Every structure is written in structure tokens, then in C-alpha cells.
N, C-alpha and C. Protein backbone atom coordinates (compact mmCIF):
# COMPACT_ATOMS: atom_id res chain seq x y z
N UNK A 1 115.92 111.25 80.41
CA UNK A 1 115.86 109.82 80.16
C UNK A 1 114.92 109.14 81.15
N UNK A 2 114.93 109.62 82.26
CA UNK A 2 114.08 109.03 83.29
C UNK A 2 112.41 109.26 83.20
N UNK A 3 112.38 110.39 82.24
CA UNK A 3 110.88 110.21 82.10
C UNK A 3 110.59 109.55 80.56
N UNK A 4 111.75 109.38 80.02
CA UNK A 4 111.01 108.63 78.96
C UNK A 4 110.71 107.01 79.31
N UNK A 5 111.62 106.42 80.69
CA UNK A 5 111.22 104.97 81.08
C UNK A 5 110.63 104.84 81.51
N UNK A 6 109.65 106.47 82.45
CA UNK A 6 108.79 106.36 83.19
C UNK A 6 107.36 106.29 82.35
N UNK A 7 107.47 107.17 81.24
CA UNK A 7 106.65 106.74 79.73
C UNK A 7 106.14 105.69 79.63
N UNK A 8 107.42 105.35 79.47
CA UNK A 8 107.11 103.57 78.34
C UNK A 8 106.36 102.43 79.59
N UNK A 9 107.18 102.54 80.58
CA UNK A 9 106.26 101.83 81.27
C UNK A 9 105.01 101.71 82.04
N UNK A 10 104.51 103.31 81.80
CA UNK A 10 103.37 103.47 82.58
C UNK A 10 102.53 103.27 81.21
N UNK A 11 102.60 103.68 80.23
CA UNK A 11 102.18 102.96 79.07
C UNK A 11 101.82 101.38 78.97
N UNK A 12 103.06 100.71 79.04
CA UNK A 12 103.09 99.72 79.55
C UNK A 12 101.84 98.70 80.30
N UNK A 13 102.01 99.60 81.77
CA UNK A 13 100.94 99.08 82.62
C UNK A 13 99.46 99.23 82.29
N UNK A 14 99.28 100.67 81.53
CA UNK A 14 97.92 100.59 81.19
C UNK A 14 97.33 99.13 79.94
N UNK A 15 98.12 99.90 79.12
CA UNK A 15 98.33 98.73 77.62
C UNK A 15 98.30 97.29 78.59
N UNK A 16 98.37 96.62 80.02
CA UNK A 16 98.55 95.57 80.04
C UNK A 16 97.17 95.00 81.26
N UNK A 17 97.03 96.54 81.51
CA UNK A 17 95.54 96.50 82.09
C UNK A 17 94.12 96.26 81.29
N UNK A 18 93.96 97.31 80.10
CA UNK A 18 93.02 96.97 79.33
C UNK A 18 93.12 95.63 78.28
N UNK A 19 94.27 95.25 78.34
CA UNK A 19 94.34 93.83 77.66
C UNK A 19 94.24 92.40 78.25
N UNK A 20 93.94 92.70 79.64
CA UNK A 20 93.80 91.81 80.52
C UNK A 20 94.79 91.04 80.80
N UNK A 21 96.87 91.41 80.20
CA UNK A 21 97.43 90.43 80.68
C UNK A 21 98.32 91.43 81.79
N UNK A 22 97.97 91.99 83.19
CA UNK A 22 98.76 92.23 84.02
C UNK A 22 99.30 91.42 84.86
N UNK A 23 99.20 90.20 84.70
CA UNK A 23 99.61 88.96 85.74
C UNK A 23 100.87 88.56 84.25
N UNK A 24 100.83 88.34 83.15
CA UNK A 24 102.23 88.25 82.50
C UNK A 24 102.89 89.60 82.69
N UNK A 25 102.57 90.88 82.35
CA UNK A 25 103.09 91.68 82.50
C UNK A 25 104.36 91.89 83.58
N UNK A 26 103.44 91.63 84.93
CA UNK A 26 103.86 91.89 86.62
C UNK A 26 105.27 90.90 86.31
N UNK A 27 104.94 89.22 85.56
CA UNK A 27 105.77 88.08 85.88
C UNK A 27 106.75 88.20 84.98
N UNK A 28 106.83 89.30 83.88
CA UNK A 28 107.96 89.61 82.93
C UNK A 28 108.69 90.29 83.52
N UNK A 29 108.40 90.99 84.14
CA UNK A 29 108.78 92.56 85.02
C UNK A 29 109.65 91.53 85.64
N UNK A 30 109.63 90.93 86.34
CA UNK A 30 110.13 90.32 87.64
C UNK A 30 111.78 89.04 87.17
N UNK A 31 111.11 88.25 86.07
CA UNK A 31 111.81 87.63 85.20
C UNK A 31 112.89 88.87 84.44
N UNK A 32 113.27 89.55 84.15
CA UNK A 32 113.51 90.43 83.29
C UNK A 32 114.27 91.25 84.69
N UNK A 33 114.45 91.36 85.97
CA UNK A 33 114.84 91.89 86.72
C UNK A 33 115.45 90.84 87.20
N UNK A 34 115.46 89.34 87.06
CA UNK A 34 116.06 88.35 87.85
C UNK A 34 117.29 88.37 86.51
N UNK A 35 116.83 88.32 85.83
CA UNK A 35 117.68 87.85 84.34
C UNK A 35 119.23 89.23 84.48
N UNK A 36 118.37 90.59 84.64
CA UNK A 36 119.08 91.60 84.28
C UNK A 36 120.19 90.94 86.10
N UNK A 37 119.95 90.78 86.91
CA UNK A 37 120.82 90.55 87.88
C UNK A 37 121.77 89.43 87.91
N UNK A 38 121.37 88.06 87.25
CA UNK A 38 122.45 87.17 86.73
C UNK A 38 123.02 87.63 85.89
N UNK A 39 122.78 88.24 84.90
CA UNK A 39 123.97 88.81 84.13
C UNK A 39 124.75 89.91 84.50
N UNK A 40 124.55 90.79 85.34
CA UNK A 40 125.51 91.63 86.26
C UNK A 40 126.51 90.86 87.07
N UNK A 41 125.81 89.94 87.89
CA UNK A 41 126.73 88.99 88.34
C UNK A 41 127.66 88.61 88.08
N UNK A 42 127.11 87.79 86.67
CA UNK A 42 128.15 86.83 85.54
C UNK A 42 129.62 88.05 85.39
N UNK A 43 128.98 89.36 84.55
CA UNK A 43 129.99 90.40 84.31
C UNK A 43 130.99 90.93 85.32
N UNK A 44 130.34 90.85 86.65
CA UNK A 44 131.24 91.47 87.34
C UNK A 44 131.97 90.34 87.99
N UNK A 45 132.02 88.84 87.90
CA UNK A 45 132.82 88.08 87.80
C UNK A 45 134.26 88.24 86.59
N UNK A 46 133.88 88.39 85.64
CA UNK A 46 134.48 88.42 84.24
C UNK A 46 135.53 89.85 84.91
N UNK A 47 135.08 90.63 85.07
CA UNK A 47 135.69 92.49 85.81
C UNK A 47 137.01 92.11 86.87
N UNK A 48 136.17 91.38 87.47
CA UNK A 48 136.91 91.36 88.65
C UNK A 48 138.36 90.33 88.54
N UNK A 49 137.57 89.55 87.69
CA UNK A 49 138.89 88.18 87.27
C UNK A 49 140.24 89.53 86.93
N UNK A 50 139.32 90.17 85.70
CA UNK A 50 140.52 90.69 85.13
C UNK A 50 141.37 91.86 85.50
N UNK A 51 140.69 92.60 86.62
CA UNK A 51 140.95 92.90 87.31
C UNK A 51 142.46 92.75 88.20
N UNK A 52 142.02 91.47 88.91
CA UNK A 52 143.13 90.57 89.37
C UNK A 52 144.20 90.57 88.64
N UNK A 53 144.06 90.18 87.45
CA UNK A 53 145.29 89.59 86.58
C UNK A 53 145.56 91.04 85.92
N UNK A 54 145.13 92.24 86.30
CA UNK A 54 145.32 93.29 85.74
C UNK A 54 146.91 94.10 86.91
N UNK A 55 146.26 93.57 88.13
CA UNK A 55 146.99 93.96 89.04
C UNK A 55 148.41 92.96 89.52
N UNK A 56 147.87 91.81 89.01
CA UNK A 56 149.04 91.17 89.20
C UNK A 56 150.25 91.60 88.19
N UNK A 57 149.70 91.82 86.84
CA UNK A 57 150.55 92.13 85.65
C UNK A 57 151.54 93.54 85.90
N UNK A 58 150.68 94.47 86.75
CA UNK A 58 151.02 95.65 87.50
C UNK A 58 152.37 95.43 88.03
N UNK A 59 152.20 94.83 89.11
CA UNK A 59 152.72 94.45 90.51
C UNK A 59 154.42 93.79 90.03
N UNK A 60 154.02 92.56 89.03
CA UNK A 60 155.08 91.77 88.84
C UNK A 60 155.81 92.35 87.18
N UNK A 61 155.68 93.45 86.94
CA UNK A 61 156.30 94.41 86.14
C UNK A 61 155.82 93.77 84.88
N UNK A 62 155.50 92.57 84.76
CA UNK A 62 155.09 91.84 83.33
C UNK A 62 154.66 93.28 82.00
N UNK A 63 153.28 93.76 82.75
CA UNK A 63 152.95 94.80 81.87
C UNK A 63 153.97 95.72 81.36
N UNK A 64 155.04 95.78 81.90
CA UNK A 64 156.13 96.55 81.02
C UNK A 64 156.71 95.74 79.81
N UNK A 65 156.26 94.64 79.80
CA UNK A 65 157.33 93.73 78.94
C UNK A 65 156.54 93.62 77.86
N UNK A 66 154.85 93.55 78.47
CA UNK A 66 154.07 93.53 76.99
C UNK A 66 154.12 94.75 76.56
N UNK A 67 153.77 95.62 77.04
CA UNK A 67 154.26 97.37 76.81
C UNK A 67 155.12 97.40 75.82
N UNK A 68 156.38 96.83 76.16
CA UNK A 68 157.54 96.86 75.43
C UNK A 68 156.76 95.98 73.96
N UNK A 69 156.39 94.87 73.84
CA UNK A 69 155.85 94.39 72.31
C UNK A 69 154.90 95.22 71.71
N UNK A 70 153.86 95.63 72.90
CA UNK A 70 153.06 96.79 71.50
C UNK A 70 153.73 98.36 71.34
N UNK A 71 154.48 98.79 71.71
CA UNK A 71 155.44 99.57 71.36
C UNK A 71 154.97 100.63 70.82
N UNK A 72 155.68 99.10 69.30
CA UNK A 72 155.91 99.65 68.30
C UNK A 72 154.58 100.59 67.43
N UNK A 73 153.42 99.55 67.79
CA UNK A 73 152.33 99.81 67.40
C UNK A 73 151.46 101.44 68.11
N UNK A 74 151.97 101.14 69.92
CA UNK A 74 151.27 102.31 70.55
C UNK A 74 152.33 103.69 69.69
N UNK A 75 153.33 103.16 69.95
CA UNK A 75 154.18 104.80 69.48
C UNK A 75 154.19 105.38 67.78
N UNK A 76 153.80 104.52 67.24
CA UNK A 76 152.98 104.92 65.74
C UNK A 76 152.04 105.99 66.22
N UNK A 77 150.77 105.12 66.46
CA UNK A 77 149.70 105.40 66.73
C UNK A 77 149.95 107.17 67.48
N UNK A 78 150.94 107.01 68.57
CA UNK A 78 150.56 108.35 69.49
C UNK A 78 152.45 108.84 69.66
N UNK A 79 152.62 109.03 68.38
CA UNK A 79 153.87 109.55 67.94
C UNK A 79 154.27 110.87 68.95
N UNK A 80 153.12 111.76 70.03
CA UNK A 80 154.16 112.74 70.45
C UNK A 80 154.14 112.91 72.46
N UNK A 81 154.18 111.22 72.32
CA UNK A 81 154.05 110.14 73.85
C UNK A 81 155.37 109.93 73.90
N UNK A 82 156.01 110.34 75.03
CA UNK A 82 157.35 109.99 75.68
C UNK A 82 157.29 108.36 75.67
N UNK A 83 158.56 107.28 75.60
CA UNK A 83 158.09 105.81 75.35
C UNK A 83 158.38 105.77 76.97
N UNK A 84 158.79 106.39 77.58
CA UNK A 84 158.78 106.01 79.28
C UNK A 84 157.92 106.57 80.12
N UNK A 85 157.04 107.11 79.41
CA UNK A 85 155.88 107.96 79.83
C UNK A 85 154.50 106.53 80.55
N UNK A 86 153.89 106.46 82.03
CA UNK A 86 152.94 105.91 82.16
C UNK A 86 151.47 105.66 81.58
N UNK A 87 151.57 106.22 80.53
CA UNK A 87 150.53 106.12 79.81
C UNK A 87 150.49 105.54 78.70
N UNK A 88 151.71 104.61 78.34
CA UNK A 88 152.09 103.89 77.05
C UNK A 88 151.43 102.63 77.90
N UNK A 89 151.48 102.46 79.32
CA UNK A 89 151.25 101.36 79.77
C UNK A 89 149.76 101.15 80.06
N UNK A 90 149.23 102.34 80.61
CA UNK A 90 147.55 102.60 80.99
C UNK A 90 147.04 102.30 79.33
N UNK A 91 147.50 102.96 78.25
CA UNK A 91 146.36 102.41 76.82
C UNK A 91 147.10 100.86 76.90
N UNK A 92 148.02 100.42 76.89
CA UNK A 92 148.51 98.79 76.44
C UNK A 92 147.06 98.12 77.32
N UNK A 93 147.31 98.15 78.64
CA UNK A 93 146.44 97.25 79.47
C UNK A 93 145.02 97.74 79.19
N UNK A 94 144.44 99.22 78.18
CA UNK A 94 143.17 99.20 78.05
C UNK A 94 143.39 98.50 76.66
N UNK A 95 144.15 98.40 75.79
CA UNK A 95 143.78 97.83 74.49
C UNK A 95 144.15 95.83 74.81
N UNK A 96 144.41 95.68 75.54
CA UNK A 96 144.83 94.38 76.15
C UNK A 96 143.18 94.03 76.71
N UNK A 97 143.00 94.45 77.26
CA UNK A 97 141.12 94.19 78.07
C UNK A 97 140.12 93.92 76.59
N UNK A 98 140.38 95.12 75.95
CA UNK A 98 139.66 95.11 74.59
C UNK A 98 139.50 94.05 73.92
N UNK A 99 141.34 93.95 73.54
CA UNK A 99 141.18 92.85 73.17
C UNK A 99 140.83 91.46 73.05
N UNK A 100 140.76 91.15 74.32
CA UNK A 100 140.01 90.21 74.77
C UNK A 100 138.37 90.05 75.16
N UNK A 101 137.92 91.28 74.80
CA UNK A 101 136.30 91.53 74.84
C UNK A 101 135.75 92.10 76.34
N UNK A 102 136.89 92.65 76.83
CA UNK A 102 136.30 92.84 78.22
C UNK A 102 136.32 93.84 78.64
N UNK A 103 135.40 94.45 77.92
CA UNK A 103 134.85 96.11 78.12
C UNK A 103 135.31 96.61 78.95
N UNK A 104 133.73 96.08 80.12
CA UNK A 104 133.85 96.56 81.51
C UNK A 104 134.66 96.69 82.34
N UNK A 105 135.84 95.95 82.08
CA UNK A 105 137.16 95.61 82.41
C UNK A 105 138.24 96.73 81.83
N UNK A 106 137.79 97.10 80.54
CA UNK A 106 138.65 98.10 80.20
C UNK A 106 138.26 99.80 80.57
N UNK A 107 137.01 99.96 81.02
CA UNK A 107 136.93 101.03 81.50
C UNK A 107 137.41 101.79 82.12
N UNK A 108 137.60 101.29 83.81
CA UNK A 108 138.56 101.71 84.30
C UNK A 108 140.09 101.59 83.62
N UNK A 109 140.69 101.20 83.60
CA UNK A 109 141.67 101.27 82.50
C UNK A 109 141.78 102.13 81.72
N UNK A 110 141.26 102.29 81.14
CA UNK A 110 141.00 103.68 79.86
C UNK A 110 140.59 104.93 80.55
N UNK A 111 140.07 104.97 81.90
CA UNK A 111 139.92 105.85 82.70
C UNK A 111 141.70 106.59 82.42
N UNK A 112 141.80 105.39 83.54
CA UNK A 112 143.55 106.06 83.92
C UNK A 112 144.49 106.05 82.79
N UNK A 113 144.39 105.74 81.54
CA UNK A 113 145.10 106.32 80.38
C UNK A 113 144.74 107.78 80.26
N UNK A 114 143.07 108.10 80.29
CA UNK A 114 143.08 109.27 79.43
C UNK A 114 143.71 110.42 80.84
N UNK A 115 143.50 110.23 82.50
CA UNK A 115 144.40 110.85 83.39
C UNK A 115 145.95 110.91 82.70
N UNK A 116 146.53 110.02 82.63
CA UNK A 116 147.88 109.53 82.54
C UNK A 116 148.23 110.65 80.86
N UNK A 117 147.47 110.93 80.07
CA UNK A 117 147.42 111.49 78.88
C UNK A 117 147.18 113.18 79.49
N UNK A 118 146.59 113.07 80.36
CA UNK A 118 146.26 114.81 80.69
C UNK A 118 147.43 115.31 81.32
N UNK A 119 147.96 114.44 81.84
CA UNK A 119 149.52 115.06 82.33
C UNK A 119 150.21 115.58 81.58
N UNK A 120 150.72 114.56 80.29
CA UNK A 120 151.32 115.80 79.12
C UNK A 120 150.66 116.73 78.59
N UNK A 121 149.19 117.18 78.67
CA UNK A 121 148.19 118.16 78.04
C UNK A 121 148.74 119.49 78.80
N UNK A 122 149.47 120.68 77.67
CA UNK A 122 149.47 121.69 78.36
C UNK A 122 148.86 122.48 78.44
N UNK A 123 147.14 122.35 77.69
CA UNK A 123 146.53 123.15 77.71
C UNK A 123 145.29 122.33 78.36
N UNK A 124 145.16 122.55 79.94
CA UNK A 124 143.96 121.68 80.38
C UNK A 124 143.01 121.84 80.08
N UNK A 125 142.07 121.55 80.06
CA UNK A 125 140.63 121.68 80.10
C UNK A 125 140.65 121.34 78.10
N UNK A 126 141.25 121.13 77.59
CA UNK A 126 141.25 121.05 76.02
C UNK A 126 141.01 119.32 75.85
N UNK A 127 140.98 118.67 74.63
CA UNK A 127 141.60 117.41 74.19
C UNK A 127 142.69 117.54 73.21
N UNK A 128 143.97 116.36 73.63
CA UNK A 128 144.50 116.71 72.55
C UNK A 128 144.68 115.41 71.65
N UNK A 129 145.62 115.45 70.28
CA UNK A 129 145.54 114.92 69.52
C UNK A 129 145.53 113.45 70.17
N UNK A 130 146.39 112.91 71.08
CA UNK A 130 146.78 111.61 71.57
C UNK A 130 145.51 111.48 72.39
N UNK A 131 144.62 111.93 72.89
CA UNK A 131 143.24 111.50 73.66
C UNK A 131 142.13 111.57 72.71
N UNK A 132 142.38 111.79 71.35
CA UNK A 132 141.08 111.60 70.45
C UNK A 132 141.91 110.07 69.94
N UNK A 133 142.85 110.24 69.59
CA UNK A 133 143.27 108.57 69.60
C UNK A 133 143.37 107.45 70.05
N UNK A 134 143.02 107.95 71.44
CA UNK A 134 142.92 107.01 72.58
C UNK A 134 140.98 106.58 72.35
N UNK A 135 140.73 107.79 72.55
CA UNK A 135 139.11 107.56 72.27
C UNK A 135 138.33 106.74 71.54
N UNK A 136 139.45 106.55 70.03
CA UNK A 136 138.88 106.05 68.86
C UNK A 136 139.00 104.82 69.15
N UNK A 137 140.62 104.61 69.40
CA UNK A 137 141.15 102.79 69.42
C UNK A 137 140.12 102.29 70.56
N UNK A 138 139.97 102.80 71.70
CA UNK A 138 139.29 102.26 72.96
C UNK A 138 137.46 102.34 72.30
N UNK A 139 137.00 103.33 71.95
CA UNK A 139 135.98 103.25 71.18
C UNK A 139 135.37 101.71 70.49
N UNK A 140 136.60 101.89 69.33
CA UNK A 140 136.46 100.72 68.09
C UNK A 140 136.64 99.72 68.87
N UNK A 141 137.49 99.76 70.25
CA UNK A 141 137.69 98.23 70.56
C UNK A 141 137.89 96.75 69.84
N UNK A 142 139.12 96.72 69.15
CA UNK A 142 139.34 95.77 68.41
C UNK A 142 139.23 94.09 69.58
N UNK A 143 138.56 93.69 68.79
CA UNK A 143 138.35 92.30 70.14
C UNK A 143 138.92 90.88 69.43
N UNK A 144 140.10 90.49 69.82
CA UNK A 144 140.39 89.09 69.30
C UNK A 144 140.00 87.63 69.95
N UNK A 145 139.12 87.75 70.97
CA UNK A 145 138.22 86.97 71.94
C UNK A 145 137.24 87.92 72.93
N UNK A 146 135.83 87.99 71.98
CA UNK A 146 134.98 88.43 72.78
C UNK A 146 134.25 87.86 74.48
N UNK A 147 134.86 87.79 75.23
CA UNK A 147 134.91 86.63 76.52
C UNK A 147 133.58 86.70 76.87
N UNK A 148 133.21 88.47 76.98
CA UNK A 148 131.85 88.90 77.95
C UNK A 148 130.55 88.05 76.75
N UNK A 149 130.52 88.61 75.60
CA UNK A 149 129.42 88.26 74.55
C UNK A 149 129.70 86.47 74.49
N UNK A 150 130.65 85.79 74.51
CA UNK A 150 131.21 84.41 74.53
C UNK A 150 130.23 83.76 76.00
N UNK A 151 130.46 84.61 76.49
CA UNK A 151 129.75 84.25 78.95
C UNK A 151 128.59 84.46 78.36
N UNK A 152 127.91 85.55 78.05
CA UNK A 152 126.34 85.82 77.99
C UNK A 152 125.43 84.51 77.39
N UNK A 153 126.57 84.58 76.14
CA UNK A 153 125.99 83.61 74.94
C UNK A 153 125.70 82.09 75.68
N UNK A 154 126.82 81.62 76.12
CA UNK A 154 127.00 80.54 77.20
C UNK A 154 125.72 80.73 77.61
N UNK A 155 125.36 81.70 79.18
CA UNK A 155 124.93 81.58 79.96
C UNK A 155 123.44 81.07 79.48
N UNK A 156 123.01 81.94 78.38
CA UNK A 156 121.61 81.10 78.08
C UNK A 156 121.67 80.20 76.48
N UNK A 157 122.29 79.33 76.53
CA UNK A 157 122.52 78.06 76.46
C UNK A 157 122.73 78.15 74.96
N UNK A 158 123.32 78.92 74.22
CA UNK A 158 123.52 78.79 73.34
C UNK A 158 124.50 77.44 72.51
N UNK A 159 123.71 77.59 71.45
CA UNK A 159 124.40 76.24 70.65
C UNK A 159 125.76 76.23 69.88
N UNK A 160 126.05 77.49 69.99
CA UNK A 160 127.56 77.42 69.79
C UNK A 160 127.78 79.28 69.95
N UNK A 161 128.18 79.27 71.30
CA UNK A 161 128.62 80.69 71.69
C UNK A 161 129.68 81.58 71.14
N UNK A 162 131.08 80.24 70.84
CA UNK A 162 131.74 81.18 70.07
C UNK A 162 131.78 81.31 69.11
N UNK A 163 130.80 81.21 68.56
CA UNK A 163 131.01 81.62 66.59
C UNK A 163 131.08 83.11 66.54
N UNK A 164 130.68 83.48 67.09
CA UNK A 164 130.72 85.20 67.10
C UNK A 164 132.20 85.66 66.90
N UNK A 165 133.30 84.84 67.20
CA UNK A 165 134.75 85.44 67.62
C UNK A 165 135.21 85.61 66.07
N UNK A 166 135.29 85.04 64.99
CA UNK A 166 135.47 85.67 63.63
C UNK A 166 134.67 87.14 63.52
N UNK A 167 133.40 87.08 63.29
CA UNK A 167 132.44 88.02 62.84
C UNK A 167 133.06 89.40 63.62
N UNK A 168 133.02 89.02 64.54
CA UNK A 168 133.56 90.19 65.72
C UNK A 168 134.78 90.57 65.82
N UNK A 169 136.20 89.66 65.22
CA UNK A 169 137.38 90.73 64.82
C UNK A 169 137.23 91.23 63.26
N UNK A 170 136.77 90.37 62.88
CA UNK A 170 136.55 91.17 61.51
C UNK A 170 135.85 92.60 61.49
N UNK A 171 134.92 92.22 62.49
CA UNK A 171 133.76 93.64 62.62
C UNK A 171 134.68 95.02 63.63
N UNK A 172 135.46 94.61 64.36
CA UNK A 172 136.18 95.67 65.24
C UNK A 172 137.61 95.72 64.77
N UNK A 173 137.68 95.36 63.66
CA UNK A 173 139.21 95.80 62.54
C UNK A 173 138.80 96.52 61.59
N UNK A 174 137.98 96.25 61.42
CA UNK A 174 137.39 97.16 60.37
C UNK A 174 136.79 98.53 60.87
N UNK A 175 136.26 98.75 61.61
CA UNK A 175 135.67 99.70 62.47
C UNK A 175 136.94 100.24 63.07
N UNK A 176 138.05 99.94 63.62
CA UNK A 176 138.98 100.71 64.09
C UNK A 176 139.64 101.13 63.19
N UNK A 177 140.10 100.06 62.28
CA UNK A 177 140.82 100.79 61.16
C UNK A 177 139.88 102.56 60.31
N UNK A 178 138.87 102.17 59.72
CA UNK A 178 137.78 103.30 59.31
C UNK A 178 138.09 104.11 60.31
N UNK A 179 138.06 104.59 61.64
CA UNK A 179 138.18 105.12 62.50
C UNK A 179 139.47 106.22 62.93
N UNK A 180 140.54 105.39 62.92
CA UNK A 180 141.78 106.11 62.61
C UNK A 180 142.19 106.36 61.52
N UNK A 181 141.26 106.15 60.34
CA UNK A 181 141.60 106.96 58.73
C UNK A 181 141.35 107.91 58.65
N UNK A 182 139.80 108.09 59.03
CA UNK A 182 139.05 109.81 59.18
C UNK A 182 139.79 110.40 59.98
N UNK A 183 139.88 109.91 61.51
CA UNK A 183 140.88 110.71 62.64
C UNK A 183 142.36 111.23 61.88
N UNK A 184 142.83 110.63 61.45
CA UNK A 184 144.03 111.20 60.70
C UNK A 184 143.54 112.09 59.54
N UNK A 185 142.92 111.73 58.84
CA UNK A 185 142.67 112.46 57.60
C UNK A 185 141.94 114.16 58.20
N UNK A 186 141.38 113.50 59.17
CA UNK A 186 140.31 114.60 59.80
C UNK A 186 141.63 116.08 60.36
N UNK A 187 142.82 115.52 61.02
CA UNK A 187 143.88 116.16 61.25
C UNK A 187 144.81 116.81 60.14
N UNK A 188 144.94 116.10 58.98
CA UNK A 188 146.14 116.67 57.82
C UNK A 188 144.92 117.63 57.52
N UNK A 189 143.56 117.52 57.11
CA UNK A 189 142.72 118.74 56.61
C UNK A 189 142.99 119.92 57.80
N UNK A 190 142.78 119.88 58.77
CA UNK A 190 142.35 121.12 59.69
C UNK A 190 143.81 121.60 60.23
N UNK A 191 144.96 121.04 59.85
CA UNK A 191 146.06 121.50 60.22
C UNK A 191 146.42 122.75 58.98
């Protein structure tokens, strides 16, 4: 990958030499590196918030209580998960991040589900059925408030940032659902 950016942009520089614009070139470069750093910023504000309220939810047992409402839904989904098992709680708080559009936020999170999932794996080094399910839902990321794409949109001045929040559960219900049809279907065939 590193030599294909090293490609494009030495390409780039020539293509901006014989065209005589290396003074826009140089000032895109630079713009385009200021831009890419306010929006890291912005995000790892958004991370860190949730973060916080990730650990507070921890701390003050709350996350067991929402745990307890999606339940019903996680123990469908991953039918051969102990319900007192720590990992009913690691996917809740990654499909909780999701849901709210906050990826980056759910990463770590979904980290320590798919740990928290290898504990019941008795065959290590394998995947099993409940970590391709984890994969998919966290994958599809169903989002019922995209926050991060909502901040971006904001940040450069859009005229109405959240219109995206229909398009985008419609678009990640549909995509998760499709997702865990094949995954299941993909399982009754190969069983």
C-alpha cells in the first residue's frame, strides 16, 4: 500500500510540475493535511466523550440494566452465550456505540467482545459461530443517530447535517438484516 501512495503522489508532483501548478499543488497538500487534522481532532473528541460515558455506564452497573433490555435480542442472535457471561455486555456497549454512529468509539469495544467471546471458544485459534455474528452485527453497524457523519457534516457547514439520519438507518437495517440472513442461511447449508 505504501508504494502505491508513494505512486500516486510522485505522479502527482511531476503531473503538477509540467503543468505549471506546483504552488496549488504544494498549497492543497498542506490544506488537505490541516483539514485531515481537524477532523481527527473533532473524532477523537466524539471517542473520548464516549468513552467517558462508556466507563461511567461500566462503573455505575447501568450497563447491566441496558444489557438486561437488549437481552432478549443479544440472546436470539447468539443463542449458545451464557446470559451471565461478560460478553453479553462487551457486544451491548459495542452495538450501543453503533448505534449511535460512533464507530471509532465502538472499536475498542468490539475489541473486548470478540476477547470476551474467545473465552468460551474451545477450539482457539478457530472462529466460532457467535464471533462471525458478532462480526456481521458490528460490521453492518445498525446506526439510529449517525453523531460522527452528523460532526463532520456540521463541521464544514453543511445546510442541513442531519438529513442523513433516515437514509442511514434505513441503509444499516437493511444491510444488517441481509447480513444475518446469508450468515444463518450460510450455517443451516454447511451444517
Amino acid at each position: 500500500m505504501n508504494a502505491v501512495w508513494l505512486v500516486l503522489f510522485s505522479v502527482g508532483i511531476v503531473f503538477a510540475i509540467f503543468t505549471g501548478n506546483l504552488e496549488a499543488f504544494t498549497k492543497s497538500i498542506f490544506e488537505g493535511a490541516k483539514s485531515a487534522v481537524e477532523v481527527s481532532l473533532f473524532l477523537l473528541g466524539i471517542v473520548s466523550v464516549w468513552m467517558g460515558i462508556t466507563r461511567i455506564l461500566e462503573d455505575s452497573g447501568l450497563i447491566y440494566r441496558i444489557a438486561h433490555l437488549f437481552r432478549p435480542v443479544i440472546s436470539r442472535l447468539f443463542r449458545n452465550i451464557p446470559g451471565d457471561h461478560p460478553s453479553i455486555s462487551a457486544i451491548t456497549l459495542n452495538v450501543l456505540a453503533n448505534l449511535f454512529g460512533l464507530g471509532n468509539a465502538a472499536t475498542p469495544l468490539g475489541i473486548k467482545a470478540m476477547q470476551e467471546l474467545d473465552t468460551l471458544n474451545e477450539e482457539k485459534g478457530t472462529i466460532t459461530f457467535e464471533m462471525m455474528t458478532f462480526i456481521v452485527l458490528n460490521t453492518a453497524s445498525i446506526q439510529l443517530i449517525p453523531f460522527s457523519v452528523i460532526g463532520i457534516l456540521a463541521s464544514y457547514n453543511a445546510v442541513n447535517p442531519a438529513g442523513v439520519v433516515l437514509p442511514v438507518l434505513i441503509a444499516t437495517v437493511i444491510s444488517a438484516l441481509t447480513a444475518l440472513v446469508i450468515l444463518f442461511s450460510f450455517r443451516k447449508v454447511l451444517k
